[in-house]
Amino acid sequence: MLVLCKISSTGVTDFKRLWREHFDLVLSPQAFEIGDTSGADFAEYEHGGIALQVKKPQKMSFQSLSEQLQKPDCLTTDFAKLEAPLQTHLAMVALDSFRHAHGCFPKVWSTDDAKTMVDLAKKANEASLEKVSEVDISLVQDLSFTAQGCLAPLAAALGGFLAQEVIKSVSGKFTPLKQ
């Protein structure tokens, strides 16, 4: 894939006109073309120089938590299951509502708590601006049955992912995931 990219250079010797910043054709991650240098403004290239890609700053804006809870902007990873991210969102909203109402997570394998969670998920779906056609009851029940469990490998992987996103955000070198 060929793209135009802004390139900055320093230390190039023997050019009558130094090219500081301009757009060039990027051939690969390791190679680019600087264009036509055969004119009267350029002498024969002899040696030296450093080329750096100049990244254009992007302004990113995010919605508030209350706006995201009403109308979530979910990342779709499986186009065969378009409602799956919204179903997971509803299940997590129901879990949070349960925790606020009862002061704890649902009891392990408690069918009464699972029924309460399903009711909370249906209420959350009614209140949401992004509705699903039908709440996935088995997903909400499974979350209710296992909400108090802790999987160490999953917690470690999620912690690593979150740390990477924080570093992206703080350093400004890479673009963090949206929402």
mmCIF file of N, CA, C and O in Angstrom, residues 65-66 68-69 87-106 113 116-121 124 140 143-144 147:
data_model
loop_
_atom_site.group_PDB
_atom_site.id
_atom_site.type_symbol
_atom_site.label_atom_id
_atom_site.label_comp_id
_atom_site.label_asym_id
_atom_site.label_seq_id
_atom_site.Cartn_x
_atom_site.Cartn_y
_atom_site.Cartn_z
ATOM 1 N N LEU A 65 -19.426 9.122 30.871
ATOM 2 C CA LEU A 65 -19.883 7.784 31.253
ATOM 3 C C LEU A 65 -21.395 7.680 31.158
ATOM 4 O O LEU A 65 -21.920 6.674 30.672
ATOM 5 N N SER A 66 -22.112 8.712 31.575
ATOM 6 C CA SER A 66 -23.578 8.657 31.523
ATOM 7 C C SER A 66 -24.081 8.570 30.079
ATOM 8 O O SER A 66 -25.048 7.852 29.788
ATOM 9 N N GLN A 68 -22.360 7.223 27.562
ATOM 10 C CA GLN A 68 -21.994 5.892 27.084
ATOM 11 C C GLN A 68 -22.909 4.813 27.665
ATOM 12 O O GLN A 68 -23.154 3.801 27.012
ATOM 13 N N LEU A 69 -23.391 5.007 28.867
ATOM 14 C CA LEU A 69 -24.309 4.025 29.444
ATOM 15 C C LEU A 69 -25.654 4.050 28.721
ATOM 16 O O LEU A 69 -26.296 3.016 28.573
ATOM 17 N N GLN A 87 -25.114 -6.890 24.042
ATOM 18 C CA GLN A 87 -25.572 -7.875 25.031
ATOM 19 C C GLN A 87 -24.631 -7.906 26.233
ATOM 20 O O GLN A 87 -25.078 -7.921 27.383
ATOM 21 N N THR A 88 -23.342 -7.886 25.967
ATOM 22 C CA THR A 88 -22.354 -7.869 27.055
ATOM 23 C C THR A 88 -22.481 -6.580 27.864
ATOM 24 O O THR A 88 -22.400 -6.604 29.095
ATOM 25 N N HIS A 89 -22.696 -5.472 27.180
ATOM 26 C CA HIS A 89 -22.874 -4.193 27.860
ATOM 27 C C HIS A 89 -24.092 -4.243 28.793
ATOM 28 O O HIS A 89 -24.024 -3.813 29.947
ATOM 29 N N LEU A 90 -25.206 -4.779 28.304
ATOM 30 C CA LEU A 90 -26.402 -4.886 29.128
ATOM 31 C C LEU A 90 -26.162 -5.772 30.345
ATOM 32 O O LEU A 90 -26.614 -5.470 31.455
ATOM 33 N N ALA A 91 -25.457 -6.882 30.147
ATOM 34 C CA ALA A 91 -25.174 -7.782 31.260
ATOM 35 C C ALA A 91 -24.315 -7.082 32.315
ATOM 36 O O ALA A 91 -24.554 -7.225 33.525
ATOM 37 N N MET A 92 -23.335 -6.303 31.872
ATOM 38 C CA MET A 92 -22.477 -5.594 32.826
ATOM 39 C C MET A 92 -23.225 -4.467 33.535
ATOM 40 O O MET A 92 -22.998 -4.216 34.721
ATOM 41 N N VAL A 93 -24.136 -3.788 32.836
ATOM 42 C CA VAL A 93 -24.961 -2.757 33.471
ATOM 43 C C VAL A 93 -25.862 -3.401 34.521
ATOM 44 O O VAL A 93 -26.038 -2.866 35.624
ATOM 45 N N ALA A 94 -26.426 -4.566 34.197
ATOM 46 C CA ALA A 94 -27.268 -5.278 35.157
ATOM 47 C C ALA A 94 -26.454 -5.703 36.379
ATOM 48 O O ALA A 94 -26.925 -5.604 37.514
ATOM 49 N N LEU A 95 -25.223 -6.151 36.160
ATOM 50 C CA LEU A 95 -24.363 -6.547 37.277
ATOM 51 C C LEU A 95 -24.048 -5.350 38.171
ATOM 52 O O LEU A 95 -24.092 -5.452 39.405
ATOM 53 N N ASP A 96 -23.776 -4.213 37.563
ATOM 54 C CA ASP A 96 -23.492 -3.013 38.343
ATOM 55 C C ASP A 96 -24.730 -2.555 39.120
ATOM 56 O O ASP A 96 -24.628 -2.154 40.285
ATOM 57 N N SER A 97 -25.895 -2.638 38.483
ATOM 58 C CA SER A 97 -27.139 -2.281 39.177
ATOM 59 C C SER A 97 -27.397 -3.221 40.346
ATOM 60 O O SER A 97 -27.828 -2.784 41.418
ATOM 61 N N PHE A 98 -27.149 -4.502 40.160
ATOM 62 C CA PHE A 98 -27.325 -5.477 41.241
ATOM 63 C C PHE A 98 -26.399 -5.158 42.406
ATOM 64 O O PHE A 98 -26.807 -5.188 43.569
ATOM 65 N N ARG A 99 -25.150 -4.856 42.105
ATOM 66 C CA ARG A 99 -24.179 -4.557 43.163
ATOM 67 C C ARG A 99 -24.586 -3.307 43.928
ATOM 68 O O ARG A 99 -24.476 -3.259 45.161
ATOM 69 N N HIS A 100 -25.071 -2.289 43.241
ATOM 70 C CA HIS A 100 -25.513 -1.069 43.929
ATOM 71 C C HIS A 100 -26.758 -1.313 44.781
ATOM 72 O O HIS A 100 -26.890 -0.739 45.857
ATOM 73 N N ALA A 101 -27.679 -2.157 44.281
ATOM 74 C CA ALA A 101 -28.919 -2.407 45.011
ATOM 75 C C ALA A 101 -28.712 -3.312 46.228
ATOM 76 O O ALA A 101 -29.333 -3.116 47.270
ATOM 77 N N HIS A 102 -27.832 -4.302 46.110
ATOM 78 C CA HIS A 102 -27.670 -5.299 47.174
ATOM 79 C C HIS A 102 -26.363 -5.159 47.954
ATOM 80 O O HIS A 102 -26.166 -5.854 48.951
ATOM 81 N N GLY A 103 -25.456 -4.328 47.486
ATOM 82 C CA GLY A 103 -24.192 -4.139 48.203
ATOM 83 C C GLY A 103 -23.169 -5.229 47.969
ATOM 84 O O GLY A 103 -22.102 -5.223 48.585
ATOM 85 N N CYS A 104 -23.452 -6.174 47.107
ATOM 86 C CA CYS A 104 -22.504 -7.256 46.792
ATOM 87 C C CYS A 104 -22.849 -7.812 45.411
ATOM 88 O O CYS A 104 -23.883 -7.491 44.832
ATOM 89 N N PHE A 105 -21.968 -8.650 44.900
ATOM 90 C CA PHE A 105 -22.239 -9.317 43.633
ATOM 91 C C PHE A 105 -23.204 -10.474 43.873
ATOM 92 O O PHE A 105 -23.374 -10.925 45.015
ATOM 93 N N PRO A 106 -23.831 -11.003 42.827
ATOM 94 C CA PRO A 106 -24.754 -12.137 43.006
ATOM 95 C C PRO A 106 -24.026 -13.352 43.603
ATOM 96 O O PRO A 106 -22.842 -13.569 43.358
ATOM 97 N N ASP A 113 -30.791 -14.833 42.398
ATOM 98 C CA ASP A 113 -29.995 -13.676 41.984
ATOM 99 C C ASP A 113 -29.924 -13.587 40.459
ATOM 100 O O ASP A 113 -29.918 -12.478 39.891
ATOM 101 N N THR A 116 -33.077 -12.005 39.222
ATOM 102 C CA THR A 116 -33.016 -10.571 39.476
ATOM 103 C C THR A 116 -32.141 -9.874 38.444
ATOM 104 O O THR A 116 -32.480 -8.790 37.940
ATOM 105 N N MET A 117 -31.004 -10.498 38.115
ATOM 106 C CA MET A 117 -30.096 -9.920 37.107
ATOM 107 C C MET A 117 -30.769 -9.846 35.740
ATOM 108 O O MET A 117 -30.605 -8.853 35.018
ATOM 109 N N VAL A 118 -31.529 -10.875 35.357
ATOM 110 C CA VAL A 118 -32.232 -10.867 34.065
ATOM 111 C C VAL A 118 -33.248 -9.724 34.038
ATOM 112 O O VAL A 118 -33.361 -8.998 33.041
ATOM 113 N N ASP A 119 -33.971 -9.540 35.137
ATOM 114 C CA ASP A 119 -34.932 -8.428 35.208
ATOM 115 C C ASP A 119 -34.229 -7.085 35.083
ATOM 116 O O ASP A 119 -34.711 -6.171 34.399
ATOM 117 N N LEU A 120 -33.087 -6.933 35.760
ATOM 118 C CA LEU A 120 -32.316 -5.684 35.674
ATOM 119 C C LEU A 120 -31.806 -5.440 34.254
ATOM 120 O O LEU A 120 -31.781 -4.301 33.782
ATOM 121 N N ALA A 121 -31.389 -6.517 33.568
ATOM 122 C CA ALA A 121 -30.911 -6.377 32.182
ATOM 123 C C ALA A 121 -32.048 -5.938 31.257
ATOM 124 O O ALA A 121 -31.856 -5.110 30.368
ATOM 125 N N ALA A 124 -32.637 -2.300 31.894
ATOM 126 C CA ALA A 124 -31.555 -1.516 31.284
ATOM 127 C C ALA A 124 -31.747 -1.417 29.778
ATOM 128 O O ALA A 124 -31.471 -0.373 29.174
ATOM 129 N N VAL A 140 -26.666 -13.390 30.672
ATOM 130 C CA VAL A 140 -26.861 -12.689 31.943
ATOM 131 C C VAL A 140 -26.827 -13.680 33.101
ATOM 132 O O VAL A 140 -26.222 -13.409 34.145
ATOM 133 N N LEU A 143 -23.219 -14.805 33.743
ATOM 134 C CA LEU A 143 -22.491 -13.742 34.434
ATOM 135 C C LEU A 143 -22.889 -13.698 35.904
ATOM 136 O O LEU A 143 -22.041 -13.542 36.783
ATOM 137 N N SER A 144 -24.171 -13.866 36.183
ATOM 138 C CA SER A 144 -24.645 -13.859 37.566
ATOM 139 C C SER A 144 -24.066 -15.030 38.350
ATOM 140 O O SER A 144 -23.660 -14.872 39.509
ATOM 141 N N ALA A 147 -20.040 -14.259 38.785
ATOM 142 C CA ALA A 147 -19.539 -12.896 38.997
ATOM 143 C C ALA A 147 -18.566 -12.789 40.157
ATOM 144 O O ALA A 147 -17.720 -11.902 40.174
#
